């Protein structure tokens, strides 16, 4: 698909090239015993398992695997098996690969998802390649019965059973929560004491709360002398296994309010064996010439058992970053070259080791479409062609948006190995923790639509 633009317009082209080889019957051919021995042909390996994922879990899917030449020309395609797996050799003339998955949700809406990885000539092996499952899992109706807890500790507040803290002395008999996770962390607070517990929310039920269940002591996060940037948000996420059991946000107004540290500071519970990450995010949005441009910068840190962490610096937003976006925009507007888009952020923050280029659009035949291309931050994206997998006359996009995301991941691996680890880590939170890629990671994204 050719990503050349008239405004925000996606044009599509496809081509199929057949290659072959032949020999000569010339009488000048030396006898077999005199022929030089050619070097052995070595094929690289492609191995993967395709999954679709939502909050209910992962399911294997059948996806198309497309091989492209260095210039993007279509070579051939295969499909994963019913269990999502594919073990294959990579064609000798293949340089890039794309993974294509079509689906319908339970409402009949159509979706097209494409993930392209450049420069796979040396092989590509991942335990999991994850596509989004657009079916809605719904949530479980949980009724927390507060009568016993209210009688025992009427001067406490309860967190997690509703959007706002519940003052138990003034509480109703029940607090109703629609939980989409299998477990939920709740905690009570009285003055400087916070006590937490985990409750099973995997099925609709009524849970009677009592003070005896809240046994884990809370530890407040230590932000030191944190200074907020404009439109900055602090977030704390706590996980048990793959389940997010707690998620809370603090903006500048709340953080600087005199009651913040006394009443509702961000807190972790070591006795519950949670894994905790804190992030700071900065959002900005501008509009002009009929286009909306938004930026979002994240910095992620893993929280230690004492509530302490090293605050990760954000990716620097300076003239070098702007120049990278200018190079990208100019390359996409240039109709003369073979490269559709040039990703070059080599002069920006030296920590950047990955960049993803993503297109989102709507289409009468394809439905909602998303195409992500993963690069090392200094690469050229050719005109990737898909043959009959996505015919040239089947894409008429509208409502398109373009996103470029720069990642400074915690890794000293080669880009190819780090890319595989990053793709695999999307299968589960436990894999993300094991990879350590996001321990001290910084992410910067810009979206135009």
Short mmCIF file of C-alpha atoms in Angstrom, two decimals:
data_model
loop_
_atom_site.label_atom_id
_atom_site.label_comp_id
_atom_site.label_asym_id
_atom_site.label_seq_id
_atom_site.Cartn_x
_atom_site.Cartn_y
_atom_site.Cartn_z
CA UNK A 1 0.00 0.00 0.00
CA UNK A 2 1.44 3.31 -1.06
CA UNK A 3 1.29 5.97 1.62
CA UNK A 4 1.44 9.06 -0.60
CA UNK A 5 -0.92 11.82 0.38
CA UNK A 6 -3.18 14.48 -1.01
CA UNK A 7 -3.94 15.96 2.38
CA UNK A 8 -4.57 12.80 4.43
CA UNK A 9 -5.27 10.33 1.61
CA UNK A 10 -4.03 6.77 1.29
CA UNK A 11 -3.48 5.46 -2.25
CA UNK A 12 -3.09 1.72 -2.73
CA UNK A 13 -1.16 -0.28 -5.34
CA UNK A 14 -0.36 -3.97 -5.70
CA UNK A 15 1.92 -6.05 -7.94
CA UNK A 16 2.85 -9.71 -8.21
CA UNK A 17 6.27 -10.74 -9.46
CA UNK A 18 7.21 -14.30 -10.31
CA UNK A 19 10.87 -15.27 -10.21
CA UNK A 20 12.59 -18.31 -11.62
CA UNK A 21 15.96 -19.63 -12.54
CA UNK A 22 17.39 -21.60 -15.44
CA UNK A 23 20.61 -23.18 -16.64
CA UNK A 24 22.63 -23.46 -19.82
CA UNK A 25 23.22 -26.50 -22.03
CA UNK A 26 26.26 -25.01 -23.70
CA UNK A 27 28.93 -27.48 -24.77
CA UNK A 28 31.43 -25.20 -23.00
CA UNK A 29 30.04 -26.32 -19.65
CA UNK A 30 32.84 -28.09 -17.78
CA UNK A 31 32.39 -31.73 -16.76
CA UNK A 32 30.59 -32.32 -13.51
CA UNK A 33 33.82 -33.19 -11.80
CA UNK A 34 35.25 -29.79 -12.72
CA UNK A 35 32.28 -27.66 -11.67
CA UNK A 36 32.91 -25.41 -8.69
CA UNK A 37 30.81 -26.26 -5.65
CA UNK A 38 28.30 -23.47 -4.97
CA UNK A 39 27.94 -22.28 -1.40
CA UNK A 40 25.01 -23.86 0.43
CA UNK A 41 21.72 -21.96 0.39
CA UNK A 42 20.80 -20.83 3.89
CA UNK A 43 17.20 -19.91 4.62
CA UNK A 44 16.33 -17.83 7.64
CA UNK A 45 13.41 -18.88 9.83
CA UNK A 46 10.09 -17.24 10.59
CA UNK A 47 8.22 -18.56 13.62
CA UNK A 48 5.22 -17.02 15.35
CA UNK A 49 1.88 -17.52 17.07
CA UNK A 50 -0.89 -15.08 16.15
CA UNK A 51 -3.33 -14.13 18.92
CA UNK A 52 -6.26 -11.78 19.38
CA UNK A 53 -6.53 -10.12 22.77
CA UNK A 54 -8.98 -8.22 24.94
CA UNK A 55 -9.53 -8.02 28.67
CA UNK A 56 -11.10 -11.50 28.62
CA UNK A 57 -7.80 -13.05 27.48
CA UNK A 58 -6.03 -14.34 24.37
CA UNK A 59 -7.28 -16.59 21.57
CA UNK A 60 -5.31 -17.99 18.60
CA UNK A 61 -6.29 -16.68 15.16
CA UNK A 62 -5.61 -17.41 11.50
CA UNK A 63 -3.63 -14.50 10.04
CA UNK A 64 -2.02 -13.89 6.65
CA UNK A 65 1.77 -13.57 6.52
CA UNK A 66 3.02 -11.56 3.53
CA UNK A 67 6.64 -11.40 2.37
CA UNK A 68 7.98 -8.32 0.56
CA UNK A 69 11.15 -7.57 -1.38
CA UNK A 70 13.47 -4.78 -0.23
CA UNK A 71 11.56 -2.31 -2.43
CA UNK A 72 8.22 -3.50 -1.03
CA UNK A 73 7.14 -5.72 -3.93
CA UNK A 74 4.88 -8.64 -3.05
CA UNK A 75 6.63 -12.04 -3.11
CA UNK A 76 4.28 -14.58 -1.53
CA UNK A 77 1.98 -15.20 1.40
CA UNK A 78 1.13 -17.92 3.89
CA UNK A 79 -1.38 -18.36 6.70
CA UNK A 80 -1.01 -19.31 10.31
CA UNK A 81 -2.66 -22.56 11.36
CA UNK A 82 -5.86 -22.84 13.40
CA UNK A 83 -3.79 -22.73 16.60
CA UNK A 84 -2.21 -19.46 15.42
CA UNK A 85 1.23 -20.92 14.77
CA UNK A 86 3.43 -20.78 11.69
CA UNK A 87 6.87 -22.27 11.18
CA UNK A 88 8.36 -21.32 7.84
CA UNK A 89 11.49 -20.36 5.99
CA UNK A 90 11.82 -16.82 4.69
CA UNK A 91 12.14 -16.51 0.89
CA UNK A 92 15.69 -15.65 -0.16
CA UNK A 93 14.61 -12.40 -1.80
CA UNK A 94 12.40 -11.31 1.12
CA UNK A 95 13.43 -8.28 3.18
CA UNK A 96 10.22 -7.34 5.00
CA UNK A 97 7.15 -9.15 6.35
CA UNK A 98 3.58 -8.09 7.16
CA UNK A 99 0.96 -9.82 9.26
CA UNK A 100 -2.66 -9.23 8.28
CA UNK A 101 -5.74 -10.11 10.35
CA UNK A 102 -9.40 -9.46 9.52
CA UNK A 103 -12.15 -9.83 12.08
CA UNK A 104 -15.74 -8.96 12.93
CA UNK A 105 -16.94 -8.10 16.40
CA UNK A 106 -20.14 -9.38 17.98
CA UNK A 107 -22.03 -6.43 16.46
CA UNK A 108 -20.90 -7.32 12.92
CA UNK A 109 -18.45 -4.42 12.57
CA UNK A 110 -15.43 -5.20 10.35
CA UNK A 111 -11.79 -4.65 11.28
CA UNK A 112 -8.51 -4.87 9.40
CA UNK A 113 -5.22 -4.96 11.30
CA UNK A 114 -1.75 -5.00 9.73
CA UNK A 115 1.60 -5.23 11.48
CA UNK A 116 4.71 -4.83 9.31
CA UNK A 117 8.27 -5.49 10.43
CA UNK A 118 11.16 -4.28 8.30
CA UNK A 119 14.45 -6.06 7.66
CA UNK A 120 13.65 -9.64 8.71
CA UNK A 121 16.18 -11.21 6.33
CA UNK A 122 18.08 -12.70 9.29
CA UNK A 123 14.96 -14.29 10.76
CA UNK A 124 11.94 -13.41 12.87
CA UNK A 125 10.75 -15.54 15.79
CA UNK A 126 8.15 -14.54 18.39
CA UNK A 127 6.08 -16.59 20.80
CA UNK A 128 3.15 -14.22 20.39
CA UNK A 129 2.04 -11.66 17.80
CA UNK A 130 -0.97 -9.89 19.28
CA UNK A 131 -3.93 -8.34 17.44
CA UNK A 132 -6.74 -6.49 19.19
CA UNK A 133 -9.99 -8.37 19.84
CA UNK A 134 -12.74 -5.78 19.40
CA UNK A 135 -15.44 -7.86 21.12
CA UNK A 136 -16.63 -6.27 24.35
CA UNK A 137 -16.04 -8.48 27.39
CA UNK A 138 -18.43 -6.52 29.51
CA UNK A 139 -17.99 -6.47 33.27
CA UNK A 140 -19.19 -8.28 36.34
CA UNK A 141 -21.74 -6.68 38.65
CA UNK A 142 -20.17 -6.65 42.12
CA UNK A 143 -22.16 -5.54 45.16
CA UNK A 144 -19.99 -4.75 48.15
CA UNK A 145 -22.05 -5.11 51.31
CA UNK A 146 -20.80 -2.42 53.70
CA UNK A 147 -22.98 -3.02 56.75
CA UNK A 148 -20.43 -4.95 58.82
CA UNK A 149 -17.49 -2.75 57.81
CA UNK A 150 -19.49 0.39 58.50
CA UNK A 151 -20.37 -0.83 61.98
CA UNK A 152 -16.76 -1.82 62.77
CA UNK A 153 -14.89 1.23 61.44
CA UNK A 154 -17.38 4.05 60.86
CA UNK A 155 -14.62 6.66 60.91
CA UNK A 156 -12.70 5.02 57.99
CA UNK A 157 -12.90 5.71 54.27
CA UNK A 158 -13.09 2.96 51.64
CA UNK A 159 -11.22 3.24 48.32
CA UNK A 160 -11.73 1.19 45.15
CA UNK A 161 -15.39 0.22 45.52
CA UNK A 162 -16.55 3.36 43.67
CA UNK A 163 -15.09 6.24 41.71
CA UNK A 164 -14.84 8.43 44.81
CA UNK A 165 -13.80 7.36 48.32
CA UNK A 166 -16.70 6.24 50.52
CA UNK A 167 -17.04 7.68 54.01
CA UNK A 168 -18.23 4.58 55.82
CA UNK A 169 -20.03 6.50 58.53
CA UNK A 170 -22.31 8.03 55.88
CA UNK A 171 -22.35 5.05 53.50
CA UNK A 172 -25.31 3.16 52.09
CA UNK A 173 -25.65 -0.56 52.73
CA UNK A 174 -24.10 -1.47 49.37
CA UNK A 175 -21.56 -0.09 46.92
CA UNK A 176 -22.05 -1.35 43.38
CA UNK A 177 -19.10 -1.78 41.02
CA UNK A 178 -18.95 -3.12 37.49
CA UNK A 179 -15.55 -4.88 37.48
CA UNK A 180 -13.85 -5.89 34.23
CA UNK A 181 -10.88 -7.48 36.02
CA UNK A 182 -10.79 -10.82 37.81
CA UNK A 183 -9.46 -9.28 41.00
CA UNK A 184 -9.88 -5.91 42.67
CA UNK A 185 -7.76 -4.13 45.26
CA UNK A 186 -9.70 -2.22 47.92
CA UNK A 187 -8.26 -0.37 50.89
CA UNK A 188 -9.43 1.56 53.92
CA UNK A 189 -7.87 4.70 55.34
CA UNK A 190 -7.99 6.26 58.76
CA UNK A 191 -5.65 9.17 59.40
CA UNK A 192 -2.16 7.92 58.35
CA UNK A 193 -3.10 4.23 58.23
CA UNK A 194 -4.08 2.44 55.05
CA UNK A 195 -4.98 -1.26 54.93
CA UNK A 196 -5.60 -3.18 51.71
CA UNK A 197 -7.03 -6.49 50.50
CA UNK A 198 -7.68 -8.29 47.22
CA UNK A 199 -11.18 -9.53 46.35
CA UNK A 200 -12.33 -11.99 43.69
CA UNK A 201 -14.41 -10.17 41.07
CA UNK A 202 -14.30 -12.83 38.36
CA UNK A 203 -18.04 -13.54 38.69
CA UNK A 204 -21.08 -11.37 39.49
CA UNK A 205 -21.56 -11.63 43.22
CA UNK A 206 -22.19 -9.89 46.53
CA UNK A 207 -19.11 -9.51 48.76
CA UNK A 208 -19.59 -8.74 52.44
CA UNK A 209 -16.69 -6.63 53.68
CA UNK A 210 -15.28 -6.69 57.19
CA UNK A 211 -12.34 -4.97 58.84
CA UNK A 212 -10.60 -8.32 59.49
CA UNK A 213 -10.07 -8.79 55.75
CA UNK A 214 -7.98 -5.63 55.39
CA UNK A 215 -4.59 -6.81 56.62
CA UNK A 216 -1.99 -5.44 54.19
CA UNK A 217 -0.28 -2.23 55.29
CA UNK A 218 -0.07 0.55 52.71
CA UNK A 219 3.07 2.46 51.73
CA UNK A 220 2.76 5.93 50.20
CA UNK A 221 4.69 6.72 47.03
CA UNK A 222 7.57 9.09 47.58
CA UNK A 223 7.68 11.74 44.83
CA UNK A 224 10.31 13.85 46.53
CA UNK A 225 10.18 17.45 45.26
CA UNK A 226 8.29 16.69 42.06
CA UNK A 227 7.56 19.72 39.87
CA UNK A 228 4.63 19.43 37.48
CA UNK A 229 4.94 20.37 33.85
CA UNK A 230 1.87 21.86 32.10
CA UNK A 231 -0.94 19.30 31.66
CA UNK A 232 1.03 16.57 33.43
CA UNK A 233 -0.62 13.56 35.03
CA UNK A 234 0.86 11.02 37.47
CA UNK A 235 -0.52 7.47 37.27
CA UNK A 236 0.01 4.43 39.47
CA UNK A 237 -0.87 0.93 38.22
CA UNK A 238 -0.69 -2.18 40.40
CA UNK A 239 -0.81 -5.72 39.05
CA UNK A 240 -1.10 -9.23 40.41
CA UNK A 241 -0.02 -11.61 37.67
CA UNK A 242 -1.61 -10.26 34.50
CA UNK A 243 -4.49 -8.50 36.26
CA UNK A 244 -4.50 -4.78 36.91
CA UNK A 245 -6.02 -4.54 40.39
CA UNK A 246 -5.51 -0.82 41.04
CA UNK A 247 -5.15 2.25 38.84
CA UNK A 248 -5.14 5.82 40.10
CA UNK A 249 -4.25 9.22 38.67
CA UNK A 250 -3.15 12.53 40.20
CA UNK A 251 -3.04 15.89 38.43
CA UNK A 252 -1.30 19.03 39.66
CA UNK A 253 -4.35 20.49 41.36
CA UNK A 254 -4.97 17.34 43.37
CA UNK A 255 -1.30 16.77 44.15
CA UNK A 256 -0.83 20.27 45.54
CA UNK A 257 -4.09 20.30 47.51
CA UNK A 258 -3.41 20.50 51.23
CA UNK A 259 -5.41 17.33 51.91
CA UNK A 260 -3.67 15.18 49.26
CA UNK A 261 -0.98 13.44 51.32
CA UNK A 262 -3.28 13.14 54.32
CA UNK A 263 -6.29 11.73 52.49
CA UNK A 264 -5.65 10.13 49.13
CA UNK A 265 -1.96 9.79 48.30
CA UNK A 266 -0.96 7.08 45.83
CA UNK A 267 -0.24 3.94 47.80
CA UNK A 268 1.16 0.41 47.28
CA UNK A 269 0.65 -2.74 49.38
CA UNK A 270 3.76 -4.89 49.60
CA UNK A 271 2.05 -7.71 51.51
CA UNK A 272 -0.29 -8.25 48.54
CA UNK A 273 2.69 -9.00 46.25
CA UNK A 274 1.67 -6.48 43.65
CA UNK A 275 3.98 -5.23 40.89
CA UNK A 276 3.75 -1.47 40.68
CA UNK A 277 4.63 1.06 38.00
CA UNK A 278 4.31 4.82 38.14
CA UNK A 279 4.25 7.02 35.06
CA UNK A 280 4.11 10.70 34.28
CA UNK A 281 2.38 11.82 31.10
CA UNK A 282 2.26 15.19 29.36
CA UNK A 283 -0.38 15.96 26.74
CA UNK A 284 -0.64 18.81 24.26
CA UNK A 285 -2.98 19.53 21.36
CA UNK A 286 -3.05 22.12 18.58
CA UNK A 287 -5.37 22.72 15.62
CA UNK A 288 -4.67 24.41 12.31
CA UNK A 289 -5.40 24.14 8.59
CA UNK A 290 -8.18 21.66 9.35
CA UNK A 291 -5.81 19.19 11.06
CA UNK A 292 -5.61 18.32 14.73
CA UNK A 293 -2.14 17.46 16.06
CA UNK A 294 -1.69 16.00 19.54
CA UNK A 295 1.45 14.93 21.38
CA UNK A 296 1.76 12.67 24.39
CA UNK A 297 4.94 12.02 26.34
CA UNK A 298 5.24 9.20 28.89
CA UNK A 299 7.97 8.24 31.32
CA UNK A 300 7.62 4.96 33.22
CA UNK A 301 9.34 3.83 36.44
CA UNK A 302 9.07 0.65 38.46
CA UNK A 303 8.26 1.27 42.12
CA UNK A 304 10.38 -0.32 44.84
CA UNK A 305 9.04 -1.91 48.01
CA UNK A 306 9.55 1.26 50.06
CA UNK A 307 7.48 3.35 47.67
CA UNK A 308 10.59 4.87 46.12
CA UNK A 309 11.50 5.03 42.44
CA UNK A 310 13.87 6.81 40.10
CA UNK A 311 11.85 9.25 38.01
CA UNK A 312 12.55 8.59 34.33
CA UNK A 313 13.37 11.66 32.18
CA UNK A 314 11.01 12.32 29.29
CA UNK A 315 12.20 12.23 25.69
CA UNK A 316 13.46 15.70 24.91
CA UNK A 317 11.08 17.75 22.79
CA UNK A 318 13.50 20.03 20.94
CA UNK A 319 14.51 21.13 17.43
CA UNK A 320 16.08 17.73 16.67
CA UNK A 321 12.77 16.00 17.35
CA UNK A 322 10.95 18.56 15.21
CA UNK A 323 13.46 17.97 12.41
CA UNK A 324 12.69 14.25 12.50
CA UNK A 325 9.00 15.00 11.95
CA UNK A 326 9.86 17.41 9.14
CA UNK A 327 11.88 14.70 7.37
CA UNK A 328 8.93 12.31 7.71
CA UNK A 329 6.40 14.85 6.40
CA UNK A 330 8.61 15.87 3.45
CA UNK A 331 9.22 12.25 2.45
CA UNK A 332 5.49 11.48 2.50
CA UNK A 333 4.77 14.49 0.30
CA UNK A 334 7.52 13.58 -2.21
CA UNK A 335 5.98 11.66 -5.14
CA UNK A 336 9.29 11.12 -6.96
CA UNK A 337 11.05 8.60 -4.70
CA UNK A 338 10.51 4.89 -4.09
CA UNK A 339 10.50 5.26 -0.33
CA UNK A 340 7.07 6.16 0.98
CA UNK A 341 8.21 7.48 4.35
CA UNK A 342 11.61 8.18 5.85
CA UNK A 343 11.98 7.71 9.61
CA UNK A 344 15.08 9.53 10.82
CA UNK A 345 15.31 10.49 14.47
CA UNK A 346 19.02 9.75 14.77
CA UNK A 347 19.67 13.34 15.83
CA UNK A 348 17.03 13.32 18.56
CA UNK A 349 17.24 11.87 22.08
CA UNK A 350 20.06 9.31 22.05
CA UNK A 351 17.96 6.89 24.12
CA UNK A 352 15.45 6.33 21.30
CA UNK A 353 15.86 2.79 20.01
CA UNK A 354 12.48 2.03 18.39
CA UNK A 355 9.90 3.90 16.35
CA UNK A 356 6.49 2.77 15.17
CA UNK A 357 4.57 4.38 12.31
CA UNK A 358 0.80 3.79 12.48
CA UNK A 359 -2.07 4.62 10.16
CA UNK A 360 -5.72 4.46 11.27
CA UNK A 361 -8.60 4.90 8.86
CA UNK A 362 -12.13 3.84 8.03
CA UNK A 363 -13.06 2.07 4.84
CA UNK A 364 -16.35 0.92 3.30
CA UNK A 365 -14.97 -2.56 2.49
CA UNK A 366 -12.34 -3.03 5.21
CA UNK A 367 -14.20 -1.36 8.08
CA UNK A 368 -11.96 0.08 10.78
CA UNK A 369 -8.33 -0.34 9.76
CA UNK A 370 -5.02 -0.01 11.60
CA UNK A 371 -1.55 -0.49 10.07
CA UNK A 372 1.55 -0.38 12.26
CA UNK A 373 5.11 -0.49 10.93
CA UNK A 374 7.94 -1.06 13.42
CA UNK A 375 11.36 0.45 12.69
CA UNK A 376 14.59 1.22 14.55
CA UNK A 377 14.04 4.99 14.33
CA UNK A 378 16.38 5.48 11.37
CA UNK A 379 14.90 3.67 8.38
CA UNK A 380 12.99 4.03 5.11
CA UNK A 381 9.55 2.53 4.64
CA UNK A 382 9.11 1.27 1.06
CA UNK A 383 5.86 0.95 -0.86
CA UNK A 384 4.75 -2.34 0.71
CA UNK A 385 2.49 -4.33 -1.62
CA UNK A 386 0.08 -7.08 -0.59
CA UNK A 387 -1.02 -8.76 -3.83
CA UNK A 388 -4.42 -10.42 -3.52
CA UNK A 389 -4.32 -10.28 0.29
CA UNK A 390 -5.28 -6.59 0.07
CA UNK A 391 -6.12 -5.82 -3.60
CA UNK A 392 -5.32 -2.34 -4.83
CA UNK A 393 -8.95 -1.45 -5.55
CA UNK A 394 -10.24 -2.58 -2.14
CA UNK A 395 -9.07 0.37 -0.04
CA UNK A 396 -10.84 3.76 -0.11
CA UNK A 397 -9.90 5.32 3.22
CA UNK A 398 -11.62 8.17 5.04
CA UNK A 399 -11.11 9.76 8.47
CA UNK A 400 -7.42 8.93 8.48
CA UNK A 401 -4.96 9.63 11.26
CA UNK A 402 -1.17 9.23 11.32
CA UNK A 403 0.85 8.44 14.42
CA UNK A 404 4.58 8.19 14.99
CA UNK A 405 5.67 6.84 18.39
CA UNK A 406 9.26 7.00 19.59
CA UNK A 407 10.34 4.59 22.32
CA UNK A 408 13.38 4.67 24.55
CA UNK A 409 13.18 1.14 25.92
CA UNK A 410 15.37 -0.31 28.64
CA UNK A 411 17.50 -2.66 26.56
CA UNK A 412 21.03 -3.28 25.37
CA UNK A 413 19.92 -5.97 22.90
CA UNK A 414 20.36 -5.62 19.16
CA UNK A 415 17.35 -3.98 17.52
CA UNK A 416 16.15 -7.26 16.00
CA UNK A 417 16.23 -9.06 19.36
CA UNK A 418 14.67 -6.10 21.17
CA UNK A 419 11.91 -5.85 18.58
CA UNK A 420 11.02 -9.50 19.08
CA UNK A 421 11.03 -9.07 22.86
CA UNK A 422 8.81 -5.98 22.57
CA UNK A 423 6.30 -7.73 20.29
CA UNK A 424 6.19 -10.82 22.52
CA UNK A 425 5.70 -8.73 25.66
CA UNK A 426 2.30 -7.54 24.40
CA UNK A 427 0.89 -11.00 25.16
CA UNK A 428 0.73 -10.38 28.91
CA UNK A 429 1.76 -8.02 31.67
CA UNK A 430 3.93 -10.76 33.19
CA UNK A 431 5.94 -10.89 29.95
CA UNK A 432 6.34 -7.11 30.01
CA UNK A 433 7.68 -7.30 33.55
CA UNK A 434 10.01 -10.19 32.65
CA UNK A 435 11.36 -8.32 29.62
CA UNK A 436 12.29 -5.26 31.77
CA UNK A 437 11.87 -3.19 28.59
CA UNK A 438 9.55 -0.74 30.34
CA UNK A 439 11.58 -0.34 33.54
CA UNK A 440 12.65 3.27 33.07
CA UNK A 441 11.23 3.59 29.54
CA UNK A 442 10.25 6.87 27.88
CA UNK A 443 7.71 7.17 25.05
CA UNK A 444 6.83 10.14 22.86
CA UNK A 445 4.01 10.08 20.30
CA UNK A 446 2.50 12.54 17.88
CA UNK A 447 -0.82 12.04 16.10
CA UNK A 448 -2.24 14.04 13.18
CA UNK A 449 -5.84 13.63 12.02
#
